[in-house]
Amino acid sequence: MKVSQIASRCIQAGVFIYLVFQIFYLYYCLLPSAEEKTWEGLVYLCIAQSVLFAAAIFCSFLVSFLEYRKKKLSSPFKALYVISGDGKIKNQVLLKGRNSLMVTGKKDGKEVFVENAGEAKEGRYLYGICKLVAGHWYFEVSPGSRPVGIRKGGEGIIYRLKENIPYPLSVQDIIYVDTCKITIKEQKYLEEPEWV
């Protein structure tokens, strides 16, 4: 979050607190002491204006928080690419609206598929499951699967993944499955979340 956005939020929070105290003071202290109808009407007008401004500030906070929460729970990645052993893109899987995928392949190990989670189709071998949890993707290797490796963020080493351990995925990671590899395309947001 930018410094200007933090300053803006602090100012809004300060004004909101001031308005809440002002509403309390006007309603419980000033209104009972108002004897004339004109003075009483003026106090009611001030209360109504304060409530309106406080509600507007509260709504702006609520909208910002809901946008932040939506972005936090949505996929940070745009797509997964399945690349064959000869370097060709065999499949692109868009991640929008998805929270669970499985990596399967033909039993001969020559083709790999990324598809919606469920039961692997007949004749397919299950390598592992990708899950979206709190805005982060994790990959977990299935028990008894053939070797699956990962190269973390541009490192020169490929690590063999162990069963039943969820491995967090980042943009530069490459998953190696038999003769294929799976790469990640980053999601580009037009602007940063406003709420932190």
GROMACS .gro file of C-alpha atoms in nm:
model
  196
    1MET     CA    1   0.000   0.000   0.000
    2LYS     CA    2   0.133   0.343  -0.093
    3VAL     CA    3   0.211   0.610   0.169
    4SER     CA    4  -0.058   0.838   0.022
    5GLN     CA    5  -0.319   0.561   0.062
    6ILE     CA    6  -0.214   0.499   0.424
    7ALA     CA    7  -0.236   0.875   0.497
    8SER     CA    8  -0.579   0.889   0.331
    9ARG     CA    9  -0.705   0.596   0.540
   10CYS     CA   10  -0.572   0.755   0.863
   11ILE     CA   11  -0.746   1.086   0.783
   12GLN     CA   12  -1.071   0.905   0.703
   13ALA     CA   13  -1.048   0.705   1.027
   14GLY     CA   14  -0.985   1.026   1.225
   15VAL     CA   15  -1.283   1.203   1.066
   16PHE     CA   16  -1.504   0.897   1.128
   17ILE     CA   17  -1.411   0.885   1.498
   18TYR     CA   18  -1.468   1.262   1.529
   19LEU     CA   19  -1.814   1.229   1.369
   20VAL     CA   20  -1.911   0.943   1.603
   21PHE     CA   21  -1.817   1.151   1.908
   22GLN     CA   22  -1.997   1.452   1.760
   23ILE     CA   23  -2.317   1.249   1.706
   24PHE     CA   24  -2.297   1.123   2.066
   25TYR     CA   25  -2.242   1.476   2.204
   26LEU     CA   26  -2.518   1.635   1.996
   27TYR     CA   27  -2.776   1.368   2.076
   28TYR     CA   28  -2.707   1.310   2.447
   29CYS     CA   29  -2.571   1.646   2.563
   30LEU     CA   30  -2.679   1.932   2.337
   31LEU     CA   31  -3.026   1.814   2.226
   32PRO     CA   32  -3.175   1.778   2.580
   33SER     CA   33  -3.065   2.136   2.664
   34ALA     CA   34  -3.223   2.286   2.347
   35GLU     CA   35  -3.532   2.480   2.460
   36GLU     CA   36  -3.638   2.659   2.140
   37LYS     CA   37  -3.772   2.470   1.838
   38THR     CA   38  -3.534   2.653   1.602
   39TRP     CA   39  -3.232   2.553   1.808
   40GLU     CA   40  -3.363   2.197   1.838
   41GLY     CA   41  -3.412   2.177   1.457
   42LEU     CA   42  -3.056   2.299   1.402
   43VAL     CA   43  -2.920   2.028   1.633
   44TYR     CA   44  -3.123   1.761   1.448
   45LEU     CA   45  -2.983   1.890   1.116
   46CYS     CA   46  -2.626   1.865   1.249
   47ILE     CA   47  -2.695   1.511   1.374
   48ALA     CA   48  -2.839   1.407   1.036
   49GLN     CA   49  -2.539   1.550   0.847
   50SER     CA   50  -2.293   1.383   1.084
   51VAL     CA   51  -2.468   1.046   1.047
   52LEU     CA   52  -2.467   1.083   0.668
   53PHE     CA   53  -2.093   1.163   0.650
   54ALA     CA   54  -2.007   0.887   0.900
   55ALA     CA   55  -2.211   0.636   0.697
   56ALA     CA   56  -2.035   0.743   0.374
   57ILE     CA   57  -1.690   0.696   0.532
   58PHE     CA   58  -1.792   0.360   0.680
   59CYS     CA   59  -1.918   0.244   0.337
   60SER     CA   60  -1.589   0.344   0.171
   61PHE     CA   61  -1.400   0.138   0.433
   62LEU     CA   62  -1.636  -0.157   0.379
   63VAL     CA   63  -1.601  -0.149  -0.002
   64SER     CA   64  -1.219  -0.126   0.023
   65PHE     CA   65  -1.210  -0.416   0.268
   66LEU     CA   66  -1.434  -0.635   0.049
   67GLU     CA   67  -1.219  -0.560  -0.259
   68TYR     CA   68  -0.904  -0.645  -0.063
   69ARG     CA   69  -1.061  -0.969   0.066
   70LYS     CA   70  -1.173  -1.067  -0.285
   71LYS     CA   71  -0.821  -1.013  -0.422
   72LYS     CA   72  -0.671  -1.198  -0.126
   73LEU     CA   73  -0.890  -1.503  -0.186
   74SER     CA   74  -0.855  -1.502  -0.565
   75SER     CA   75  -0.570  -1.661  -0.755
   76PRO     CA   76  -0.245  -1.460  -0.768
   77PHE     CA   77  -0.163  -1.643  -1.093
   78LYS     CA   78  -0.338  -1.610  -1.427
   79ALA     CA   79  -0.264  -1.950  -1.579
   80LEU     CA   80  -0.062  -2.270  -1.573
   81TYR     CA   81   0.117  -2.386  -1.887
   82VAL     CA   82   0.191  -2.751  -1.960
   83ILE     CA   83   0.508  -2.768  -2.171
   84SER     CA   84   0.617  -3.084  -2.347
   85GLY     CA   85   0.968  -3.227  -2.344
   86ASP     CA   86   1.047  -3.057  -2.675
   87GLY     CA   87   0.957  -2.713  -2.533
   88LYS     CA   88   0.613  -2.667  -2.694
   89ILE     CA   89   0.313  -2.539  -2.499
   90LYS     CA   90   0.067  -2.829  -2.497
   91ASN     CA   91  -0.200  -2.673  -2.277
   92GLN     CA   92  -0.293  -2.349  -2.101
   93VAL     CA   93  -0.516  -2.369  -1.792
   94LEU     CA   94  -0.675  -2.041  -1.679
   95LEU     CA   95  -0.701  -2.018  -1.299
   96LYS     CA   96  -0.976  -1.758  -1.262
   97GLY     CA   97  -1.259  -1.900  -1.052
   98ARG     CA   98  -1.070  -2.221  -0.974
   99ASN     CA   99  -0.945  -2.336  -0.637
  100SER     CA  100  -0.851  -2.699  -0.689
  101LEU     CA  101  -0.683  -2.879  -0.980
  102MET     CA  102  -0.523  -3.215  -1.032
  103VAL     CA  103  -0.218  -3.304  -1.236
  104THR     CA  104  -0.267  -3.630  -1.422
  105GLY     CA  105  -0.097  -3.808  -1.708
  106LYS     CA  106  -0.104  -4.108  -1.933
  107LYS     CA  107   0.045  -4.413  -1.770
  108ASP     CA  108   0.333  -4.417  -2.018
  109GLY     CA  109   0.443  -4.076  -1.879
  110LYS     CA  110   0.449  -3.904  -2.219
  111GLU     CA  111   0.154  -3.669  -2.166
  112VAL     CA  112   0.056  -3.457  -1.867
  113PHE     CA  113  -0.279  -3.287  -1.804
  114VAL     CA  114  -0.397  -3.020  -1.559
  115GLU     CA  115  -0.771  -3.054  -1.500
  116ASN     CA  116  -1.046  -2.985  -1.248
  117ALA     CA  117  -1.014  -3.179  -0.924
  118GLY     CA  118  -1.215  -3.496  -0.895
  119GLU     CA  119  -1.141  -3.852  -0.992
  120ALA     CA  120  -0.873  -3.915  -1.253
  121LYS     CA  121  -1.012  -4.040  -1.583
  122GLU     CA  122  -0.968  -4.402  -1.675
  123GLY     CA  123  -0.618  -4.473  -1.801
  124ARG     CA  124  -0.477  -4.162  -1.629
  125TYR     CA  125  -0.221  -4.153  -1.352
  126LEU     CA  126  -0.257  -3.899  -1.065
  127TYR     CA  127   0.063  -3.708  -0.988
  128GLY     CA  128  -0.075  -3.456  -0.741
  129ILE     CA  129  -0.324  -3.186  -0.647
  130CYS     CA  130  -0.297  -2.805  -0.674
  131LYS     CA  131  -0.506  -2.615  -0.417
  132LEU     CA  132  -0.575  -2.245  -0.363
  133VAL     CA  133  -0.574  -2.163   0.010
  134ALA     CA  134  -0.610  -1.803   0.136
  135GLY     CA  135  -0.480  -1.657  -0.191
  136HIS     CA  136  -0.181  -1.895  -0.226
  137TRP     CA  137  -0.145  -2.198  -0.452
  138TYR     CA  138   0.003  -2.519  -0.306
  139PHE     CA  139   0.104  -2.841  -0.483
  140GLU     CA  140   0.084  -3.175  -0.305
  141VAL     CA  141   0.218  -3.498  -0.455
  142SER     CA  142  -0.011  -3.801  -0.441
  143PRO     CA  143   0.101  -4.104  -0.238
  144GLY     CA  144   0.287  -4.357  -0.450
  145SER     CA  145   0.322  -4.125  -0.749
  146ARG     CA  146   0.618  -4.127  -0.983
  147PRO     CA  147   0.890  -3.868  -0.910
  148VAL     CA  148   0.776  -3.505  -0.931
  149GLY     CA  149   1.028  -3.222  -0.898
  150ILE     CA  150   1.022  -2.846  -0.856
  151ARG     CA  151   1.272  -2.576  -0.939
  152LYS     CA  152   1.217  -2.282  -0.706
  153GLY     CA  153   1.236  -1.926  -0.842
  154GLY     CA  154   1.519  -1.951  -1.091
  155GLU     CA  155   1.743  -2.175  -0.877
  156GLY     CA  156   1.961  -2.423  -1.062
  157ILE     CA  157   1.852  -2.721  -0.849
  158ILE     CA  158   1.543  -2.938  -0.901
  159TYR     CA  159   1.405  -3.066  -0.569
  160ARG     CA  160   1.214  -3.393  -0.553
  161LEU     CA  161   0.875  -3.341  -0.385
  162LYS     CA  162   0.776  -3.562  -0.094
  163GLU     CA  163   0.431  -3.711  -0.046
  164ASN     CA  164   0.161  -3.541   0.165
  165ILE     CA  165   0.354  -3.212   0.201
  166PRO     CA  166   0.189  -2.901   0.049
  167TYR     CA  167   0.455  -2.700  -0.136
  168PRO     CA  168   0.379  -2.328  -0.191
  169LEU     CA  169   0.407  -2.212  -0.552
  170SER     CA  170   0.549  -1.881  -0.674
  171VAL     CA  171   0.566  -1.720  -1.017
  172GLN     CA  172   0.911  -1.842  -1.122
  173ASP     CA  173   0.861  -2.201  -1.003
  174ILE     CA  174   0.868  -2.486  -1.255
  175ILE     CA  175   0.711  -2.824  -1.174
  176TYR     CA  176   0.869  -3.122  -1.350
  177VAL     CA  177   0.637  -3.415  -1.416
  178ASP     CA  178   0.784  -3.705  -1.618
  179THR     CA  179   0.880  -3.563  -1.959
  180CYS     CA  180   0.674  -3.242  -1.916
  181LYS     CA  181   0.699  -2.930  -1.707
  182ILE     CA  182   0.438  -2.690  -1.569
  183THR     CA  183   0.509  -2.316  -1.557
  184ILE     CA  184   0.311  -2.032  -1.403
  185LYS     CA  185   0.191  -1.704  -1.555
  186GLU     CA  186   0.156  -1.413  -1.314
  187GLN     CA  187  -0.171  -1.229  -1.265
  188LYS     CA  188  -0.131  -0.856  -1.343
  189TYR     CA  189  -0.351  -0.621  -1.144
  190LEU     CA  190  -0.414  -0.272  -1.275
  191GLU     CA  191  -0.383  -0.130  -0.927
  192GLU     CA  192  -0.276  -0.238  -0.581
  193PRO     CA  193  -0.536  -0.335  -0.320
  194GLU     CA  194  -0.636  -0.028  -0.124
  195TRP     CA  195  -0.684  -0.201   0.213
  196VAL     CA  196  -0.395  -0.349   0.409
   0.00000   0.00000   0.00000
